[in-house]
mmCIF file of C-alpha atoms in Angstrom:
data_model
loop_
_atom_site.group_PDB
_atom_site.id
_atom_site.type_symbol
_atom_site.label_atom_id
_atom_site.label_comp_id
_atom_site.label_asym_id
_atom_site.label_seq_id
_atom_site.Cartn_x
_atom_site.Cartn_y
_atom_site.Cartn_z
ATOM 1 C CA UNK G 137 -46.565 -24.406 -14.187
ATOM 2 C CA UNK G 138 -49.970 -22.607 -12.896
ATOM 3 C CA UNK G 139 -50.573 -19.631 -14.976
ATOM 4 C CA UNK G 140 -51.980 -23.130 -17.033
ATOM 5 C CA UNK G 141 -53.495 -24.423 -14.522
ATOM 6 C CA UNK G 142 -55.475 -21.305 -14.182
ATOM 7 C CA UNK G 143 -58.976 -20.946 -14.972
ATOM 8 C CA UNK G 144 -59.543 -17.916 -17.573
ATOM 9 C CA UNK G 145 -63.177 -16.486 -18.279
ATOM 10 C CA UNK G 146 -63.182 -15.927 -21.834
ATOM 11 C CA UNK G 147 -66.352 -15.229 -22.999
ATOM 12 C CA UNK G 148 -68.186 -12.112 -24.404
ATOM 13 C CA UNK G 149 -64.483 -12.321 -26.165
ATOM 14 C CA UNK G 150 -66.261 -14.059 -29.491
ATOM 15 C CA UNK G 151 -64.548 -16.670 -28.424
ATOM 16 C CA UNK G 152 -65.807 -19.405 -30.732
ATOM 17 C CA UNK G 153 -65.207 -21.740 -28.403
ATOM 18 C CA UNK G 154 -67.170 -20.762 -25.825
ATOM 19 C CA UNK G 155 -69.548 -17.935 -27.260
ATOM 20 C CA UNK G 156 -70.097 -20.133 -29.717
ATOM 21 C CA UNK G 157 -71.612 -23.345 -27.960
ATOM 22 C CA UNK G 158 -75.749 -22.907 -28.494
ATOM 23 C CA UNK G 159 -75.568 -21.544 -32.065
ATOM 24 C CA UNK G 160 -73.454 -24.842 -32.013
ATOM 25 C CA UNK G 161 -74.013 -27.622 -29.579
ATOM 26 C CA UNK G 162 -78.296 -25.924 -29.197
ATOM 27 C CA UNK G 163 -77.447 -25.900 -25.176
ATOM 28 C CA UNK G 164 -75.831 -23.894 -23.238
ATOM 29 C CA UNK G 165 -74.388 -26.034 -20.539
ATOM 30 C CA UNK G 166 -71.747 -27.990 -23.001
ATOM 31 C CA UNK G 167 -68.301 -28.478 -22.254
ATOM 32 C CA UNK G 168 -66.181 -27.621 -25.004
ATOM 33 C CA UNK G 169 -63.329 -28.751 -25.331
ATOM 34 C CA UNK G 170 -63.121 -28.541 -29.334
ATOM 35 C CA UNK G 171 -61.811 -25.768 -31.768
ATOM 36 C CA UNK G 172 -58.097 -26.467 -31.690
ATOM 37 C CA UNK G 173 -57.376 -23.192 -30.137
ATOM 38 C CA UNK G 174 -56.085 -23.123 -26.148
ATOM 39 C CA UNK G 175 -57.904 -21.213 -22.686
ATOM 40 C CA UNK G 176 -54.073 -20.649 -21.553
ATOM 41 C CA UNK G 177 -52.947 -17.211 -22.051
ATOM 42 C CA UNK G 178 -49.829 -16.875 -23.775
ATOM 43 C CA UNK G 179 -46.453 -16.178 -23.685
ATOM 44 C CA UNK G 180 -45.511 -12.610 -21.089
ATOM 45 C CA UNK G 181 -42.983 -11.196 -23.888
ATOM 46 C CA UNK G 182 -46.464 -11.364 -26.813
ATOM 47 C CA UNK G 183 -48.908 -9.539 -24.269
ATOM 48 C CA UNK G 184 -45.857 -7.011 -23.952
ATOM 49 C CA UNK G 185 -44.599 -6.784 -27.571
ATOM 50 C CA UNK G 186 -48.234 -6.540 -28.225
ATOM 51 C CA UNK G 187 -49.622 -3.998 -25.514
ATOM 52 C CA UNK G 188 -46.618 -1.587 -25.738
ATOM 53 C CA UNK G 189 -47.220 -1.474 -29.947
ATOM 54 C CA UNK G 190 -50.957 -0.626 -28.360
ATOM 55 C CA UNK G 191 -49.402 2.076 -26.232
ATOM 56 C CA UNK G 192 -48.718 3.537 -29.660
ATOM 57 C CA UNK G 193 -52.363 5.288 -30.976
ATOM 58 C CA UNK G 194 -51.218 4.644 -34.784
ATOM 59 C CA UNK G 195 -52.167 1.355 -36.315
ATOM 60 C CA UNK G 196 -51.639 2.144 -40.170
ATOM 61 C CA UNK G 197 -49.842 -0.739 -42.422
ATOM 62 C CA UNK G 198 -46.851 -2.683 -41.002
ATOM 63 C CA UNK G 199 -44.343 -4.345 -43.211
ATOM 64 C CA UNK G 200 -42.732 -7.260 -42.446
ATOM 65 C CA UNK G 201 -38.763 -6.176 -42.242
ATOM 66 C CA UNK G 202 -36.197 -8.630 -41.964
ATOM 67 C CA UNK G 203 -36.288 -8.161 -38.525
ATOM 68 C CA UNK G 204 -39.242 -10.344 -38.968
ATOM 69 C CA UNK G 205 -37.933 -12.609 -40.943
ATOM 70 C CA UNK G 206 -35.165 -13.357 -39.346
ATOM 71 C CA UNK G 207 -36.889 -14.776 -36.146
ATOM 72 C CA UNK G 208 -38.508 -16.946 -38.659
ATOM 73 C CA UNK G 209 -35.213 -18.105 -39.396
ATOM 74 C CA UNK G 210 -33.728 -18.233 -35.368
ATOM 75 C CA UNK G 211 -37.265 -20.573 -34.231
ATOM 76 C CA UNK G 212 -36.369 -22.962 -37.643
ATOM 77 C CA UNK G 213 -32.791 -23.365 -37.085
ATOM 78 C CA UNK G 214 -32.699 -23.244 -33.103
ATOM 79 C CA UNK G 215 -36.511 -26.101 -32.500
ATOM 80 C CA UNK G 216 -35.998 -27.871 -36.222
ATOM 81 C CA UNK G 217 -32.405 -28.082 -36.905
ATOM 82 C CA UNK G 218 -33.648 -26.128 -40.681
ATOM 83 C CA UNK G 219 -32.203 -23.581 -42.301
ATOM 84 C CA UNK G 220 -33.759 -21.709 -44.523
ATOM 85 C CA UNK G 221 -33.200 -18.309 -46.761
ATOM 86 C CA UNK G 222 -35.162 -15.655 -46.243
ATOM 87 C CA UNK G 223 -36.102 -14.957 -50.017
ATOM 88 C CA UNK G 224 -37.930 -18.511 -49.690
ATOM 89 C CA UNK G 225 -40.664 -17.025 -46.800
ATOM 90 C CA UNK G 226 -44.562 -15.751 -48.334
ATOM 91 C CA UNK G 227 -46.385 -13.784 -45.777
ATOM 92 C CA UNK G 228 -50.612 -15.388 -45.026
ATOM 93 C CA UNK G 229 -53.090 -15.106 -42.436
ATOM 94 C CA UNK G 230 -53.667 -18.426 -42.477
ATOM 95 C CA UNK G 231 -53.053 -21.639 -43.115
ATOM 96 C CA UNK G 232 -55.622 -22.310 -43.984
ATOM 97 C CA UNK G 233 -55.570 -19.153 -46.464
ATOM 98 C CA UNK G 234 -52.594 -20.621 -48.346
ATOM 99 C CA UNK G 235 -53.913 -23.564 -48.548
ATOM 100 C CA UNK G 236 -56.678 -22.501 -50.953
ATOM 101 C CA UNK G 237 -54.478 -20.337 -52.518
ATOM 102 C CA UNK G 238 -52.036 -22.962 -52.823
ATOM 103 C CA UNK G 239 -54.380 -25.412 -54.853
ATOM 104 C CA UNK G 240 -55.431 -22.485 -56.571
ATOM 105 C CA UNK G 241 -51.888 -21.411 -58.271
ATOM 106 C CA UNK G 242 -49.913 -25.419 -58.418
ATOM 107 C CA UNK G 243 -52.682 -26.913 -60.125
ATOM 108 C CA UNK G 244 -55.624 -26.875 -63.418
ATOM 109 C CA UNK G 245 -59.519 -27.406 -63.011
ATOM 110 C CA UNK G 246 -60.661 -31.120 -62.704
ATOM 111 C CA UNK G 247 -56.239 -32.097 -61.272
ATOM 112 C CA UNK G 248 -56.169 -34.520 -58.282
ATOM 113 C CA UNK G 249 -55.068 -33.421 -55.564
ATOM 114 C CA UNK G 250 -54.560 -36.156 -52.478
ATOM 115 C CA UNK G 251 -54.794 -35.661 -48.961
ATOM 116 C CA UNK G 252 -55.036 -38.178 -45.973
ATOM 117 C CA UNK G 253 -57.674 -39.256 -44.162
ATOM 118 C CA UNK G 254 -58.790 -38.572 -41.622
ATOM 119 C CA UNK G 255 -57.818 -35.098 -42.425
ATOM 120 C CA UNK G 256 -57.718 -32.115 -41.431
ATOM 121 C CA UNK G 257 -61.581 -30.509 -42.470
ATOM 122 C CA UNK G 258 -59.931 -27.563 -44.674
ATOM 123 C CA UNK G 259 -58.115 -30.297 -46.841
ATOM 124 C CA UNK G 260 -61.713 -31.302 -47.955
ATOM 125 C CA UNK G 261 -62.012 -27.598 -48.867
ATOM 126 C CA UNK G 262 -59.225 -26.334 -49.657
ATOM 127 C CA UNK G 263 -59.729 -28.549 -53.471
ATOM 128 C CA UNK G 264 -63.539 -28.650 -53.223
ATOM 129 C CA UNK G 265 -64.011 -25.481 -53.724
ATOM 130 C CA UNK G 266 -61.376 -24.810 -56.743
ATOM 131 C CA UNK G 267 -63.329 -27.855 -58.788
ATOM 132 C CA UNK G 268 -59.507 -29.691 -58.558
ATOM 133 C CA UNK G 269 -59.805 -33.936 -58.352
ATOM 134 C CA UNK G 270 -59.938 -35.334 -54.963
ATOM 135 C CA UNK G 271 -57.920 -38.127 -54.090
ATOM 136 C CA UNK G 272 -57.996 -40.281 -51.050
ATOM 137 C CA UNK G 273 -54.551 -42.162 -49.879
ATOM 138 C CA UNK G 274 -56.936 -43.357 -45.921
ATOM 139 C CA UNK G 275 -54.813 -44.111 -43.149
ATOM 140 C CA UNK G 276 -54.726 -47.642 -41.629
ATOM 141 C CA UNK G 277 -54.688 -48.199 -38.076
ATOM 142 C CA UNK G 278 -53.338 -51.309 -37.499
ATOM 143 C CA UNK G 279 -52.761 -51.841 -33.750
ATOM 144 C CA UNK G 280 -54.103 -49.235 -32.013
ATOM 145 C CA UNK G 281 -51.973 -46.842 -34.884
ATOM 146 C CA UNK G 282 -51.710 -45.462 -37.866
ATOM 147 C CA UNK G 283 -49.747 -45.694 -40.932
ATOM 148 C CA UNK G 284 -49.135 -45.173 -44.457
ATOM 149 C CA UNK G 285 -50.734 -46.955 -46.365
ATOM 150 C CA UNK G 286 -47.424 -46.514 -48.991
ATOM 151 C CA UNK G 287 -49.091 -49.357 -51.434
ATOM 152 C CA UNK G 288 -51.831 -47.151 -52.306
ATOM 153 C CA UNK G 289 -50.007 -43.878 -52.035
ATOM 154 C CA UNK G 290 -48.027 -44.869 -54.749
ATOM 155 C CA UNK G 291 -51.155 -46.031 -56.774
ATOM 156 C CA UNK G 292 -53.106 -42.684 -57.085
ATOM 157 C CA UNK G 293 -49.700 -40.923 -57.757
ATOM 158 C CA UNK G 294 -49.324 -43.088 -60.883
ATOM 159 C CA UNK G 295 -52.975 -42.652 -61.567
ATOM 160 C CA UNK G 296 -52.033 -38.834 -62.113
ATOM 161 C CA UNK G 297 -51.458 -37.009 -58.827
ATOM 162 C CA UNK G 298 -50.866 -33.585 -59.161
ATOM 163 C CA UNK G 299 -50.435 -31.941 -55.474
ATOM 164 C CA UNK G 300 -50.975 -34.035 -52.340
ATOM 165 C CA UNK G 301 -51.201 -32.245 -49.303
ATOM 166 C CA UNK G 302 -49.294 -33.357 -46.625
ATOM 167 C CA UNK G 303 -50.558 -32.799 -43.082
ATOM 168 C CA UNK G 304 -47.359 -33.498 -40.950
ATOM 169 C CA UNK G 305 -47.974 -33.416 -38.189
ATOM 170 C CA UNK G 306 -51.318 -34.946 -38.525
ATOM 171 C CA UNK G 307 -54.450 -33.991 -37.839
ATOM 172 C CA UNK G 308 -56.211 -35.818 -35.898
ATOM 173 C CA UNK G 309 -54.774 -38.585 -35.535
ATOM 174 C CA UNK G 310 -51.572 -37.548 -33.993
ATOM 175 C CA UNK G 311 -49.038 -39.496 -36.058
ATOM 176 C CA UNK G 312 -45.595 -37.677 -36.421
ATOM 177 C CA UNK G 313 -44.415 -38.680 -39.523
ATOM 178 C CA UNK G 314 -40.829 -40.212 -39.046
ATOM 179 C CA UNK G 315 -37.768 -39.150 -41.531
ATOM 180 C CA UNK G 316 -38.476 -42.459 -43.260
ATOM 181 C CA UNK G 317 -42.118 -42.065 -43.513
ATOM 182 C CA UNK G 318 -41.228 -38.654 -45.316
ATOM 183 C CA UNK G 319 -38.306 -39.660 -47.438
ATOM 184 C CA UNK G 320 -41.004 -42.548 -48.830
ATOM 185 C CA UNK G 321 -43.758 -40.161 -49.400
ATOM 186 C CA UNK G 322 -41.086 -37.538 -50.663
ATOM 187 C CA UNK G 323 -39.408 -39.485 -52.481
ATOM 188 C CA UNK G 324 -42.229 -41.412 -54.547
ATOM 189 C CA UNK G 325 -43.776 -37.766 -55.455
ATOM 190 C CA UNK G 326 -41.077 -36.222 -56.942
ATOM 191 C CA UNK G 327 -41.218 -39.873 -58.862
ATOM 192 C CA UNK G 328 -44.604 -39.343 -60.051
ATOM 193 C CA UNK G 329 -43.939 -35.501 -60.228
ATOM 194 C CA UNK G 330 -46.228 -34.395 -57.604
ATOM 195 C CA UNK G 331 -45.550 -31.028 -56.047
ATOM 196 C CA UNK G 332 -45.862 -31.609 -51.900
ATOM 197 C CA UNK G 333 -47.514 -28.502 -50.222
ATOM 198 C CA UNK G 334 -47.109 -29.392 -45.679
ATOM 199 C CA UNK G 335 -48.644 -28.787 -43.326
ATOM 200 C CA UNK G 336 -46.638 -28.410 -40.720
ATOM 201 C CA UNK G 337 -48.614 -25.278 -37.976
ATOM 202 C CA UNK G 338 -48.264 -28.322 -34.885
ATOM 203 C CA UNK G 339 -45.006 -28.694 -35.038
ATOM 204 C CA UNK G 340 -43.230 -27.625 -32.013
ATOM 205 C CA UNK G 341 -46.357 -29.290 -30.827
ATOM 206 C CA UNK G 342 -44.021 -32.753 -30.645
ATOM 207 C CA UNK G 343 -44.170 -35.759 -27.015
ATOM 208 C CA UNK G 344 -41.469 -36.715 -25.355
ATOM 209 C CA UNK G 345 -39.742 -39.544 -27.857
ATOM 210 C CA UNK G 346 -40.398 -37.503 -30.725
ATOM 211 C CA UNK G 347 -39.154 -35.749 -32.981
ATOM 212 C CA UNK G 348 -41.140 -33.583 -35.917
ATOM 213 C CA UNK G 349 -38.920 -33.266 -38.960
ATOM 214 C CA UNK G 350 -39.241 -30.841 -41.784
ATOM 215 C CA UNK G 351 -39.866 -32.356 -45.078
ATOM 216 C CA UNK G 352 -38.002 -29.859 -46.532
ATOM 217 C CA UNK G 353 -35.687 -29.803 -44.512
ATOM 218 C CA UNK G 354 -34.535 -33.882 -45.996
ATOM 219 C CA UNK G 355 -31.933 -32.678 -48.381
ATOM 220 C CA UNK G 356 -31.486 -30.160 -51.092
ATOM 221 C CA UNK G 357 -33.816 -32.111 -54.539
ATOM 222 C CA UNK G 358 -36.812 -32.846 -52.235
ATOM 223 C CA UNK G 359 -37.091 -28.814 -50.722
ATOM 224 C CA UNK G 360 -36.757 -27.816 -54.475
ATOM 225 C CA UNK G 361 -40.925 -30.180 -54.468
ATOM 226 C CA UNK G 362 -42.022 -28.545 -50.786
ATOM 227 C CA UNK G 363 -43.939 -25.796 -50.193
ATOM 228 C CA UNK G 364 -44.213 -25.540 -45.937
ATOM 229 C CA UNK G 365 -46.537 -23.682 -44.702
ATOM 230 C CA UNK G 366 -46.224 -22.962 -40.674
ATOM 231 C CA UNK G 367 -46.982 -20.129 -38.101
ATOM 232 C CA UNK G 368 -46.600 -19.608 -34.398
ATOM 233 C CA UNK G 369 -50.486 -19.746 -33.671
ATOM 234 C CA UNK G 370 -50.549 -23.132 -32.167
ATOM 235 C CA UNK G 371 -47.840 -22.976 -30.250
ATOM 236 C CA UNK G 372 -47.635 -20.098 -28.967
ATOM 237 C CA UNK G 373 -52.699 -19.856 -29.295
ATOM 238 C CA UNK G 374 -52.309 -16.771 -31.587
ATOM 239 C CA UNK G 375 -55.491 -17.858 -33.938
ATOM 240 C CA UNK G 376 -57.109 -14.546 -34.037
ATOM 241 C CA UNK G 377 -53.545 -12.014 -34.857
ATOM 242 C CA UNK G 378 -53.431 -13.986 -38.393
ATOM 243 C CA UNK G 379 -50.019 -14.335 -39.227
ATOM 244 C CA UNK G 380 -48.513 -17.030 -40.734
ATOM 245 C CA UNK G 381 -45.595 -17.941 -43.904
ATOM 246 C CA UNK G 382 -44.263 -20.025 -46.971
ATOM 247 C CA UNK G 383 -41.510 -21.047 -47.224
ATOM 248 C CA UNK G 384 -40.403 -21.814 -50.693
ATOM 249 C CA UNK G 385 -37.177 -22.710 -52.055
ATOM 250 C CA UNK G 386 -38.265 -23.217 -55.835
ATOM 251 C CA UNK G 387 -37.824 -20.814 -57.874
ATOM 252 C CA UNK G 388 -40.487 -21.067 -60.094
ATOM 253 C CA UNK G 389 -42.829 -23.045 -57.714
ATOM 254 C CA UNK G 390 -42.535 -19.668 -56.085
ATOM 255 C CA UNK G 391 -42.630 -17.252 -58.827
ATOM 256 C CA UNK G 392 -46.372 -19.604 -59.579
ATOM 257 C CA UNK G 393 -47.300 -18.569 -55.260
ATOM 258 C CA UNK G 394 -46.147 -15.997 -55.365
ATOM 259 C CA UNK G 395 -49.039 -14.848 -58.295
ATOM 260 C CA UNK G 396 -51.323 -16.561 -56.111
ATOM 261 C CA UNK G 397 -51.338 -13.774 -53.603
ATOM 262 C CA UNK G 398 -51.437 -11.270 -55.251
ATOM 263 C CA UNK G 399 -54.493 -12.253 -57.692
ATOM 264 C CA UNK G 400 -56.100 -12.628 -54.382
ATOM 265 C CA UNK G 401 -54.911 -9.082 -53.208
ATOM 266 C CA UNK G 402 -52.868 -10.584 -50.146
ATOM 267 C CA UNK G 403 -49.356 -9.161 -48.870
ATOM 268 C CA UNK G 404 -49.440 -7.721 -45.312
ATOM 269 C CA UNK G 405 -50.280 -9.092 -42.260
ATOM 270 C CA UNK G 406 -52.184 -7.433 -39.883
ATOM 271 C CA UNK G 407 -50.136 -5.365 -36.890
ATOM 272 C CA UNK G 408 -50.373 -6.858 -34.079
ATOM 273 C CA UNK G 409 -49.576 -10.941 -35.424
ATOM 274 C CA UNK G 410 -46.373 -9.061 -37.269
ATOM 275 C CA UNK G 411 -45.837 -7.696 -33.650
ATOM 276 C CA UNK G 412 -47.026 -11.109 -31.412
ATOM 277 C CA UNK G 413 -44.952 -14.102 -34.257
ATOM 278 C CA UNK G 414 -42.177 -12.242 -33.801
ATOM 279 C CA UNK G 415 -41.255 -11.521 -30.097
ATOM 280 C CA UNK G 416 -43.032 -16.032 -28.912
ATOM 281 C CA UNK G 417 -40.430 -16.817 -31.594
ATOM 282 C CA UNK G 418 -37.413 -14.407 -30.467
ATOM 283 C CA UNK G 419 -38.766 -14.819 -25.978
ATOM 284 C CA UNK G 420 -41.604 -17.341 -26.129
ATOM 285 C CA UNK G 421 -39.206 -20.125 -26.041
ATOM 286 C CA UNK G 422 -39.627 -20.915 -22.195
ATOM 287 C CA UNK G 423 -42.768 -20.879 -22.393
ATOM 288 C CA UNK G 424 -43.567 -23.503 -24.852
ATOM 289 C CA UNK G 425 -41.296 -25.578 -22.720
ATOM 290 C CA UNK G 426 -43.950 -25.356 -19.527
ATOM 291 C CA UNK G 427 -46.712 -26.349 -22.421
ATOM 292 C CA UNK G 428 -45.436 -29.031 -23.216
ATOM 293 C CA UNK G 429 -44.715 -30.327 -20.180
ATOM 294 C CA UNK G 430 -48.766 -29.302 -18.906
ATOM 295 C CA UNK G 431 -49.801 -31.345 -22.449
ATOM 296 C CA UNK G 432 -47.934 -34.378 -21.635
ATOM 297 C CA UNK G 433 -49.055 -34.705 -18.379
ATOM 298 C CA UNK G 434 -53.378 -33.928 -19.717
ATOM 299 C CA UNK G 435 -53.154 -36.607 -22.535
ATOM 300 C CA UNK G 436 -51.709 -38.946 -20.292
ATOM 301 C CA UNK G 437 -54.479 -39.048 -17.641
ATOM 302 C CA UNK G 438 -57.109 -38.612 -20.125
ATOM 303 C CA UNK G 439 -55.919 -41.917 -21.783
ATOM 304 C CA UNK G 440 -54.761 -43.284 -18.652
ATOM 305 C CA UNK G 441 -58.553 -42.612 -16.709
ATOM 306 C CA UNK G 442 -60.862 -43.699 -19.725
ATOM 307 C CA UNK G 443 -58.083 -46.826 -20.122
ATOM 308 C CA UNK G 444 -57.939 -47.666 -17.002
ATOM 309 C CA UNK G 445 -62.638 -46.612 -15.532
ATOM 310 C CA UNK G 446 -63.740 -47.528 -19.486
ATOM 311 C CA UNK G 447 -63.273 -49.978 -22.126
ATOM 312 C CA UNK G 448 -65.840 -48.485 -24.676
ATOM 313 C CA UNK G 449 -63.484 -45.454 -25.204
ATOM 314 C CA UNK G 450 -60.135 -46.212 -26.568
ATOM 315 C CA UNK G 451 -57.025 -42.671 -27.166
ATOM 316 C CA UNK G 452 -54.945 -43.054 -30.312
ATOM 317 C CA UNK G 453 -51.908 -42.771 -29.116
ATOM 318 C CA UNK G 454 -50.414 -38.625 -30.010
ATOM 319 C CA UNK G 455 -47.191 -38.473 -31.056
ATOM 320 C CA UNK G 456 -47.212 -34.438 -31.341
ATOM 321 C CA UNK G 457 -50.671 -31.483 -31.013
ATOM 322 C CA UNK G 458 -52.830 -31.130 -27.937
ATOM 323 C CA UNK G 459 -55.752 -32.308 -29.565
ATOM 324 C CA UNK G 460 -57.114 -36.172 -28.680
ATOM 325 C CA UNK G 461 -58.382 -38.846 -30.993
ATOM 326 C CA UNK G 462 -61.375 -40.655 -29.019
ATOM 327 C CA UNK G 463 -61.574 -44.500 -30.660
ATOM 328 C CA UNK G 464 -65.425 -44.599 -29.911
ATOM 329 C CA UNK G 465 -66.883 -47.936 -31.733
ATOM 330 C CA UNK G 466 -66.899 -49.813 -29.283
ATOM 331 C CA UNK G 467 -69.744 -48.047 -27.668
ATOM 332 C CA UNK G 468 -72.080 -49.583 -30.777
ATOM 333 C CA UNK G 469 -73.366 -46.051 -32.364
ATOM 334 C CA UNK G 470 -73.449 -44.388 -34.785
ATOM 335 C CA UNK G 471 -72.119 -41.078 -35.583
ATOM 336 C CA UNK G 472 -75.178 -39.513 -35.027
ATOM 337 C CA UNK G 473 -75.673 -40.798 -32.311
ATOM 338 C CA UNK G 474 -72.165 -40.734 -31.180
ATOM 339 C CA UNK G 475 -72.179 -37.507 -30.808
ATOM 340 C CA UNK G 476 -75.822 -36.374 -29.465
ATOM 341 C CA UNK G 477 -74.977 -38.830 -26.920
ATOM 342 C CA UNK G 478 -71.451 -36.382 -26.376
ATOM 343 C CA UNK G 479 -73.792 -33.139 -26.881
ATOM 344 C CA UNK G 480 -76.393 -34.249 -24.174
ATOM 345 C CA UNK G 481 -75.639 -37.122 -21.812
ATOM 346 C CA UNK G 482 -71.776 -35.438 -21.626
ATOM 347 C CA UNK G 483 -72.667 -32.286 -21.679
ATOM 348 C CA UNK G 484 -68.825 -32.352 -23.601
ATOM 349 C CA UNK G 485 -68.224 -30.660 -27.152
ATOM 350 C CA UNK G 486 -66.124 -32.066 -29.365
ATOM 351 C CA UNK G 487 -65.756 -32.347 -32.835
ATOM 352 C CA UNK G 488 -67.041 -35.169 -34.696
ATOM 353 C CA UNK G 489 -65.014 -38.085 -36.469
ATOM 354 C CA UNK G 490 -67.045 -37.579 -39.162
ATOM 355 C CA UNK G 491 -65.774 -34.377 -40.336
ATOM 356 C CA UNK G 492 -62.623 -35.748 -41.088
ATOM 357 C CA UNK G 493 -64.334 -37.849 -43.943
ATOM 358 C CA UNK G 494 -66.176 -40.626 -43.862
ATOM 359 C CA UNK G 495 -63.153 -42.994 -42.162
ATOM 360 C CA UNK G 496 -63.712 -40.663 -38.701
ATOM 361 C CA UNK G 497 -67.199 -42.310 -38.515
ATOM 362 C CA UNK G 498 -67.256 -43.301 -34.886
ATOM 363 C CA UNK G 499 -64.200 -41.383 -33.711
ATOM 364 C CA UNK G 500 -64.962 -37.954 -31.616
ATOM 365 C CA UNK G 501 -61.641 -35.183 -31.449
ATOM 366 C CA UNK G 502 -60.732 -33.333 -27.678
ATOM 367 C CA UNK G 503 -58.804 -30.545 -27.145
ATOM 368 C CA UNK G 504 -56.744 -30.833 -24.046
ATOM 369 C CA UNK G 505 -54.964 -27.496 -24.522
ATOM 370 C CA UNK G 506 -56.935 -26.462 -21.275
ATOM 371 C CA UNK G 507 -56.760 -25.981 -17.613
ATOM 372 C CA UNK G 508 -56.230 -29.957 -15.611
ATOM 373 C CA UNK G 509 -59.767 -29.226 -13.666
ATOM 374 C CA UNK G 510 -61.509 -28.830 -17.668
ATOM 375 C CA UNK G 511 -59.868 -31.259 -18.456
ATOM 376 C CA UNK G 512 -61.294 -33.638 -15.521
ATOM 377 C CA UNK G 513 -63.920 -32.213 -15.771
ATOM 378 C CA UNK G 514 -63.733 -33.159 -19.850
ATOM 379 C CA UNK G 515 -63.298 -37.069 -18.548
ATOM 380 C CA UNK G 516 -65.405 -37.192 -15.440
ATOM 381 C CA UNK G 517 -69.086 -36.211 -17.650
ATOM 382 C CA UNK G 518 -67.819 -38.585 -20.778
ATOM 383 C CA UNK G 519 -67.260 -41.624 -18.182
ATOM 384 C CA UNK G 520 -70.417 -41.306 -15.700
ATOM 385 C CA UNK G 521 -72.069 -40.380 -18.697
ATOM 386 C CA UNK G 522 -71.032 -43.910 -20.302
ATOM 387 C CA UNK G 523 -72.133 -44.926 -17.263
ATOM 388 C CA UNK G 524 -75.520 -43.948 -16.450
ATOM 389 C CA UNK G 525 -76.549 -44.744 -20.344
ATOM 390 C CA UNK G 526 -75.230 -48.086 -19.544
ATOM 391 C CA UNK G 527 -77.639 -48.619 -16.946
ATOM 392 C CA UNK G 528 -80.200 -47.226 -18.988
ATOM 393 C CA UNK G 529 -80.188 -49.711 -21.272
ATOM 394 C CA UNK G 530 -78.647 -48.122 -24.227
ATOM 395 C CA UNK G 531 -81.951 -45.723 -24.095
#
């Protein structure tokens, strides 16, 4: 566990989280707990593989060969009980890239594309930037837990939705959808002729007591209507290496997708991304198990701290991801004022809840994939700021 508690200086590495603080938050002393990467070293097996490859000194065009596909197959079978065929794979620099290409490849301009809000901001841009019609199926917050509004879900599908982008596990609300929830969504999509694109990038980051189920693994019939987007980047802190993949079983669907990637000139991963992906999946599991234990501890610490020390912030119980969704509505501030409070008074850089959609107003997102001291400092700053802010009578 010691490796996960080491404070690592990331400044000067062109880190988006750390080196862009002043540009994004307008001050240097903000503690960044926002963008979804980790302040942990990746697994030694990944580092060693990259170093070994780097020593070759030639970084030419690199094939994503059968051994890489086998590593993916083994990982999915062991971690999620899902048997896939190598022929179902398409490689991509990243899930966001894939979302944009999938929307263009599987729908026409004006077609309806549905998302479940509040949700990861690129879901919106993947629809809006390509002149598709954005349809929202807002999640319902019931007794501190988000649920799917299935009545609304079906009504939207009835109205002509062509593509449904599922976030599983859900970012930012932290839900890990149950088998029954996934089956219900899938069967409704099949009934009304909508294809499912399932973003499962956080699928390895699941808390004790929950299980990530790839929606395409539910049945042969369901798998014919699903495109699954996955990557080791969130799991092993590899986002800068840009390596992800899609899994598409249905042959005609896959032909459309592969054609879409070719139209965009996408056909090859970078040398170190390929190396890291393979090493992570073949040798990174012990590191991941330690990480999950650390995240469990950090999650519980944040929840307990806010519960015992303030009644103004509620942490929505996360079932997966290392991102906590903070309900700050009892603070009684508008979203702009809430953001200003976190930056100017607490000096903590969080994600603005409104960036996840209108349903995110009054919320903030916190990244706890950092050493415990950083988590403690971030929570301390927020609670101290709340206490001093109260004394100033809402200054």
